[in-house]
C-alpha cells in the first residue's frame, strides 16, 4: 500500500518531502473562484496564473491536473484562511478538506499556508501598478495566490531541511 501524501502546515516538513525542489502550484480558494500561481523549480519567484471559476470538485480536479502535468508540478500550496486571532473557522476547514482532496487526487505533498493578509497585499500591489478597479477584480485571486506562494517559498528557502 502506498504511503499517504503529506499534508502539513510546516514549511520544513514540506521541504523535506521535496528534497530535489521542483515547481510548485498555489491555490487561493474562494467561494466562487480559485486563484492559481506557480513558481520555478528553484523556488525563487512566484508568478500569478489564471483564475479558475470554482465548480464541482471533479471539474476543478481535472483543470488542476492539467496544469500540474503541463508544468511538472511537485507540490501544492493552499492558502489557509485563519481568523485574525489564529483560530480556524468554517473556511479553514473547507481549505483543509480541499487539501485532502488534492493530496489524494494528485499524490503530491500539500502545504497549508496562512493567508490572512494575502488579498490585501495583492490589492495593494495592484493599486501600486495603477491597475483599474475592473482589472484588479479580474486578477486579484491569482495575485493573492502568488503572495501565498511567495511567502511559502521564502520560508522554504530559509529552512534548513
PDB file of C-alpha atoms in Angstrom:
ATOM      1  CA  UNK A   1       0.000   0.000   0.000  1.00  0.00           C
ATOM      2  CA  UNK A   2       1.334   3.460  -0.949  1.00  0.00           C
ATOM      3  CA  UNK A   3       2.117   5.997   1.755  1.00  0.00           C
ATOM      4  CA  UNK A   4      -0.403   8.743   2.440  1.00  0.00           C
ATOM      5  CA  UNK A   5       0.574  12.009   0.728  1.00  0.00           C
ATOM      6  CA  UNK A   6       1.873  14.632   3.147  1.00  0.00           C
ATOM      7  CA  UNK A   7      -0.462  17.440   4.240  1.00  0.00           C
ATOM      8  CA  UNK A   8       1.284  19.891   6.572  1.00  0.00           C
ATOM      9  CA  UNK A   9       1.443  23.488   7.720  1.00  0.00           C
ATOM     10  CA  UNK A  10       5.204  23.188   8.303  1.00  0.00           C
ATOM     11  CA  UNK A  11       7.466  24.595   5.580  1.00  0.00           C
ATOM     12  CA  UNK A  12      10.365  22.433   6.753  1.00  0.00           C
ATOM     13  CA  UNK A  13       8.316  19.199   6.607  1.00  0.00           C
ATOM     14  CA  UNK A  14       7.066  20.190   3.138  1.00  0.00           C
ATOM     15  CA  UNK A  15      10.631  20.931   2.019  1.00  0.00           C
ATOM     16  CA  UNK A  16      11.831  17.567   3.326  1.00  0.00           C
ATOM     17  CA  UNK A  17       9.153  15.901   1.193  1.00  0.00           C
ATOM     18  CA  UNK A  18      10.664  17.673  -1.836  1.00  0.00           C
ATOM     19  CA  UNK A  19      14.430  17.123  -1.443  1.00  0.00           C
ATOM     20  CA  UNK A  20      15.094  17.936  -5.106  1.00  0.00           C
ATOM     21  CA  UNK A  21      12.891  21.039  -5.208  1.00  0.00           C
ATOM     22  CA  UNK A  22      10.585  21.319  -8.170  1.00  0.00           C
ATOM     23  CA  UNK A  23       7.916  23.665  -9.438  1.00  0.00           C
ATOM     24  CA  UNK A  24       5.029  24.391  -7.073  1.00  0.00           C
ATOM     25  CA  UNK A  25       1.439  25.481  -7.595  1.00  0.00           C
ATOM     26  CA  UNK A  26      -0.506  27.612  -5.126  1.00  0.00           C
ATOM     27  CA  UNK A  27      -4.252  27.894  -4.735  1.00  0.00           C
ATOM     28  CA  UNK A  28      -6.193  30.761  -3.178  1.00  0.00           C
ATOM     29  CA  UNK A  29      -9.583  29.176  -2.557  1.00  0.00           C
ATOM     30  CA  UNK A  30     -12.578  31.464  -2.736  1.00  0.00           C
ATOM     31  CA  UNK A  31     -16.232  30.546  -2.691  1.00  0.00           C
ATOM     32  CA  UNK A  32     -16.632  31.413  -6.396  1.00  0.00           C
ATOM     33  CA  UNK A  33     -13.088  31.297  -7.774  1.00  0.00           C
ATOM     34  CA  UNK A  34      -9.686  29.692  -7.267  1.00  0.00           C
ATOM     35  CA  UNK A  35      -6.647  31.882  -7.787  1.00  0.00           C
ATOM     36  CA  UNK A  36      -3.696  29.956  -9.171  1.00  0.00           C
ATOM     37  CA  UNK A  37       0.001  30.805  -9.087  1.00  0.00           C
ATOM     38  CA  UNK A  38       3.156  28.831  -9.840  1.00  0.00           C
ATOM     39  CA  UNK A  39       6.842  29.119  -9.072  1.00  0.00           C
ATOM     40  CA  UNK A  40      10.028  27.952 -10.701  1.00  0.00           C
ATOM     41  CA  UNK A  41      11.746  24.706  -9.708  1.00  0.00           C
ATOM     42  CA  UNK A  42      14.408  26.633  -7.755  1.00  0.00           C
ATOM     43  CA  UNK A  43      11.761  28.312  -5.548  1.00  0.00           C
ATOM     44  CA  UNK A  44      12.937  31.831  -6.363  1.00  0.00           C
ATOM     45  CA  UNK A  45       9.823  33.656  -7.530  1.00  0.00           C
ATOM     46  CA  UNK A  46       6.064  33.164  -7.663  1.00  0.00           C
ATOM     47  CA  UNK A  47       4.018  34.225 -10.663  1.00  0.00           C
ATOM     48  CA  UNK A  48       0.262  34.708 -10.803  1.00  0.00           C
ATOM     49  CA  UNK A  49      -1.500  32.386 -13.213  1.00  0.00           C
ATOM     50  CA  UNK A  50      -5.134  32.146 -14.062  1.00  0.00           C
ATOM     51  CA  UNK A  51      -8.270  32.398 -12.014  1.00  0.00           C
ATOM     52  CA  UNK A  52     -10.465  29.336 -12.222  1.00  0.00           C
ATOM     53  CA  UNK A  53     -14.224  29.590 -11.738  1.00  0.00           C
ATOM     54  CA  UNK A  54     -14.834  27.244  -8.835  1.00  0.00           C
ATOM     55  CA  UNK A  55     -17.159  24.396  -9.630  1.00  0.00           C
ATOM     56  CA  UNK A  56     -17.678  20.856  -8.521  1.00  0.00           C
ATOM     57  CA  UNK A  57     -14.561  19.049  -7.308  1.00  0.00           C
ATOM     58  CA  UNK A  58     -14.350  16.830 -10.410  1.00  0.00           C
ATOM     59  CA  UNK A  59     -14.128  19.810 -12.780  1.00  0.00           C
ATOM     60  CA  UNK A  60     -11.649  21.635 -10.512  1.00  0.00           C
ATOM     61  CA  UNK A  61      -9.567  18.451 -10.229  1.00  0.00           C
ATOM     62  CA  UNK A  62      -9.412  17.986 -13.999  1.00  0.00           C
ATOM     63  CA  UNK A  63      -8.299  21.579 -14.629  1.00  0.00           C
ATOM     64  CA  UNK A  64      -5.709  21.447 -11.841  1.00  0.00           C
ATOM     65  CA  UNK A  65      -4.436  18.048 -13.038  1.00  0.00           C
ATOM     66  CA  UNK A  66      -3.857  19.531 -16.488  1.00  0.00           C
ATOM     67  CA  UNK A  67      -1.870  22.428 -15.050  1.00  0.00           C
ATOM     68  CA  UNK A  68       0.093  20.121 -12.742  1.00  0.00           C
ATOM     69  CA  UNK A  69       1.046  17.887 -15.667  1.00  0.00           C
ATOM     70  CA  UNK A  70       1.831  20.791 -18.038  1.00  0.00           C
ATOM     71  CA  UNK A  71       4.203  22.447 -15.550  1.00  0.00           C
ATOM     72  CA  UNK A  72       5.654  19.284 -13.930  1.00  0.00           C
ATOM     73  CA  UNK A  73       4.445  20.422 -10.512  1.00  0.00           C
ATOM     74  CA  UNK A  74       5.988  18.638  -7.499  1.00  0.00           C
ATOM     75  CA  UNK A  75       3.951  20.164  -4.638  1.00  0.00           C
ATOM     76  CA  UNK A  76       0.795  22.128  -3.847  1.00  0.00           C
ATOM     77  CA  UNK A  77       0.484  25.151  -1.546  1.00  0.00           C
ATOM     78  CA  UNK A  78      -3.035  26.026  -0.401  1.00  0.00           C
ATOM     79  CA  UNK A  79      -3.959  29.220   1.390  1.00  0.00           C
ATOM     80  CA  UNK A  80      -5.341  28.510   4.863  1.00  0.00           C
ATOM     81  CA  UNK A  81      -7.771  31.297   5.853  1.00  0.00           C
ATOM     82  CA  UNK A  82      -7.244  31.668   9.585  1.00  0.00           C
ATOM     83  CA  UNK A  83      -9.056  34.226  11.694  1.00  0.00           C
ATOM     84  CA  UNK A  84      -7.053  37.232  12.868  1.00  0.00           C
ATOM     85  CA  UNK A  85      -6.551  35.582  16.277  1.00  0.00           C
ATOM     86  CA  UNK A  86      -5.083  32.487  14.590  1.00  0.00           C
ATOM     87  CA  UNK A  87      -8.135  30.298  15.170  1.00  0.00           C
ATOM     88  CA  UNK A  88      -9.782  28.386  12.360  1.00  0.00           C
ATOM     89  CA  UNK A  89     -13.372  28.689  11.231  1.00  0.00           C
ATOM     90  CA  UNK A  90     -15.504  27.038   8.532  1.00  0.00           C
ATOM     91  CA  UNK A  91     -13.437  28.441   5.634  1.00  0.00           C
ATOM     92  CA  UNK A  92     -10.253  26.956   7.086  1.00  0.00           C
ATOM     93  CA  UNK A  93     -11.962  23.586   7.496  1.00  0.00           C
ATOM     94  CA  UNK A  94     -13.088  23.812   3.858  1.00  0.00           C
ATOM     95  CA  UNK A  95      -9.465  24.523   2.806  1.00  0.00           C
ATOM     96  CA  UNK A  96      -8.277  21.504   4.802  1.00  0.00           C
ATOM     97  CA  UNK A  97     -10.866  19.310   3.058  1.00  0.00           C
ATOM     98  CA  UNK A  98      -9.735  20.675  -0.324  1.00  0.00           C
ATOM     99  CA  UNK A  99      -6.120  19.883   0.653  1.00  0.00           C
ATOM    100  CA  UNK A 100      -7.097  16.282   1.422  1.00  0.00           C
ATOM    101  CA  UNK A 101      -8.812  16.026  -1.964  1.00  0.00           C
ATOM    102  CA  UNK A 102      -5.737  17.428  -3.736  1.00  0.00           C
ATOM    103  CA  UNK A 103      -3.317  15.147  -1.890  1.00  0.00           C
ATOM    104  CA  UNK A 104      -5.422  12.115  -2.738  1.00  0.00           C
ATOM    105  CA  UNK A 105      -6.056  13.093  -6.378  1.00  0.00           C
ATOM    106  CA  UNK A 106      -2.531  14.201  -7.287  1.00  0.00           C
ATOM    107  CA  UNK A 107      -0.347  12.224  -4.864  1.00  0.00           C
ATOM    108  CA  UNK A 108       1.704  15.357  -4.142  1.00  0.00           C
ATOM    109  CA  UNK A 109       2.723  16.910  -0.822  1.00  0.00           C
ATOM    110  CA  UNK A 110       0.437  19.762   0.249  1.00  0.00           C
ATOM    111  CA  UNK A 111       1.462  22.759   2.348  1.00  0.00           C
ATOM    112  CA  UNK A 112      -1.277  24.745   4.086  1.00  0.00           C
ATOM    113  CA  UNK A 113      -0.050  28.347   4.298  1.00  0.00           C
ATOM    114  CA  UNK A 114      -1.514  31.151   6.412  1.00  0.00           C
ATOM    115  CA  UNK A 115      -3.204  33.553   4.019  1.00  0.00           C
ATOM    116  CA  UNK A 116      -4.572  36.186   6.398  1.00  0.00           C
ATOM    117  CA  UNK A 117      -3.111  39.165   4.539  1.00  0.00           C
ATOM    118  CA  UNK A 118      -2.680  37.777   1.008  1.00  0.00           C
ATOM    119  CA  UNK A 119      -5.616  39.502  -0.686  1.00  0.00           C
ATOM    120  CA  UNK A 120      -4.883  42.860   0.947  1.00  0.00           C
ATOM    121  CA  UNK A 121      -1.233  42.599  -0.063  1.00  0.00           C
ATOM    122  CA  UNK A 122      -2.147  41.651  -3.640  1.00  0.00           C
ATOM    123  CA  UNK A 123      -4.629  44.539  -3.849  1.00  0.00           C
ATOM    124  CA  UNK A 124      -2.012  46.983  -2.569  1.00  0.00           C
ATOM    125  CA  UNK A 125       0.470  45.736  -5.182  1.00  0.00           C
ATOM    126  CA  UNK A 126      -2.093  46.057  -7.986  1.00  0.00           C
ATOM    127  CA  UNK A 127      -3.042  49.579  -6.896  1.00  0.00           C
ATOM    128  CA  UNK A 128       0.673  50.401  -6.905  1.00  0.00           C
ATOM    129  CA  UNK A 129       0.775  49.204 -10.512  1.00  0.00           C
ATOM    130  CA  UNK A 130      -2.143  51.565 -11.262  1.00  0.00           C
ATOM    131  CA  UNK A 131      -4.444  48.678 -12.226  1.00  0.00           C
ATOM    132  CA  UNK A 132      -8.041  49.774 -12.690  1.00  0.00           C
ATOM    133  CA  UNK A 133     -10.693  48.553 -10.286  1.00  0.00           C
ATOM    134  CA  UNK A 134     -12.097  46.306 -13.048  1.00  0.00           C
ATOM    135  CA  UNK A 135      -8.673  44.824 -13.843  1.00  0.00           C
ATOM    136  CA  UNK A 136      -7.976  44.260 -10.121  1.00  0.00           C
ATOM    137  CA  UNK A 137     -11.255  42.357  -9.781  1.00  0.00           C
ATOM    138  CA  UNK A 138     -10.245  40.078 -12.681  1.00  0.00           C
ATOM    139  CA  UNK A 139      -6.793  39.190 -11.356  1.00  0.00           C
ATOM    140  CA  UNK A 140      -6.904  39.636  -7.570  1.00  0.00           C
ATOM    141  CA  UNK A 141      -7.298  35.926  -6.769  1.00  0.00           C
ATOM    142  CA  UNK A 142      -4.325  34.787  -8.845  1.00  0.00           C
ATOM    143  CA  UNK A 143      -2.210  37.606  -7.401  1.00  0.00           C
ATOM    144  CA  UNK A 144      -3.265  36.582  -3.879  1.00  0.00           C
ATOM    145  CA  UNK A 145      -2.179  33.023  -4.747  1.00  0.00           C
ATOM    146  CA  UNK A 146       1.209  34.437  -5.811  1.00  0.00           C
ATOM    147  CA  UNK A 147       1.518  36.263  -2.461  1.00  0.00           C
ATOM    148  CA  UNK A 148       0.727  32.997  -0.654  1.00  0.00           C
ATOM    149  CA  UNK A 149       3.252  31.082  -2.749  1.00  0.00           C
ATOM    150  CA  UNK A 150       5.984  33.709  -2.381  1.00  0.00           C
ATOM    151  CA  UNK A 151       5.609  33.570   1.395  1.00  0.00           C
ATOM    152  CA  UNK A 152       5.864  29.800   1.323  1.00  0.00           C
ATOM    153  CA  UNK A 153       8.912  29.657  -0.946  1.00  0.00           C
ATOM    154  CA  UNK A 154      10.644  32.372   1.091  1.00  0.00           C
ATOM    155  CA  UNK A 155      10.135  30.185   4.165  1.00  0.00           C
ATOM    156  CA  UNK A 156      11.336  27.126   2.248  1.00  0.00           C
ATOM    157  CA  UNK A 157      14.474  28.965   1.135  1.00  0.00           C
ATOM    158  CA  UNK A 158      15.174  29.901   4.756  1.00  0.00           C
ATOM    159  CA  UNK A 159      14.528  26.392   6.101  1.00  0.00           C
ATOM    160  CA  UNK A 160      17.401  24.034   6.740  1.00  0.00           C
ATOM    161  CA  UNK A 161      15.863  20.764   5.677  1.00  0.00           C
TER     162      UNK A 161
END
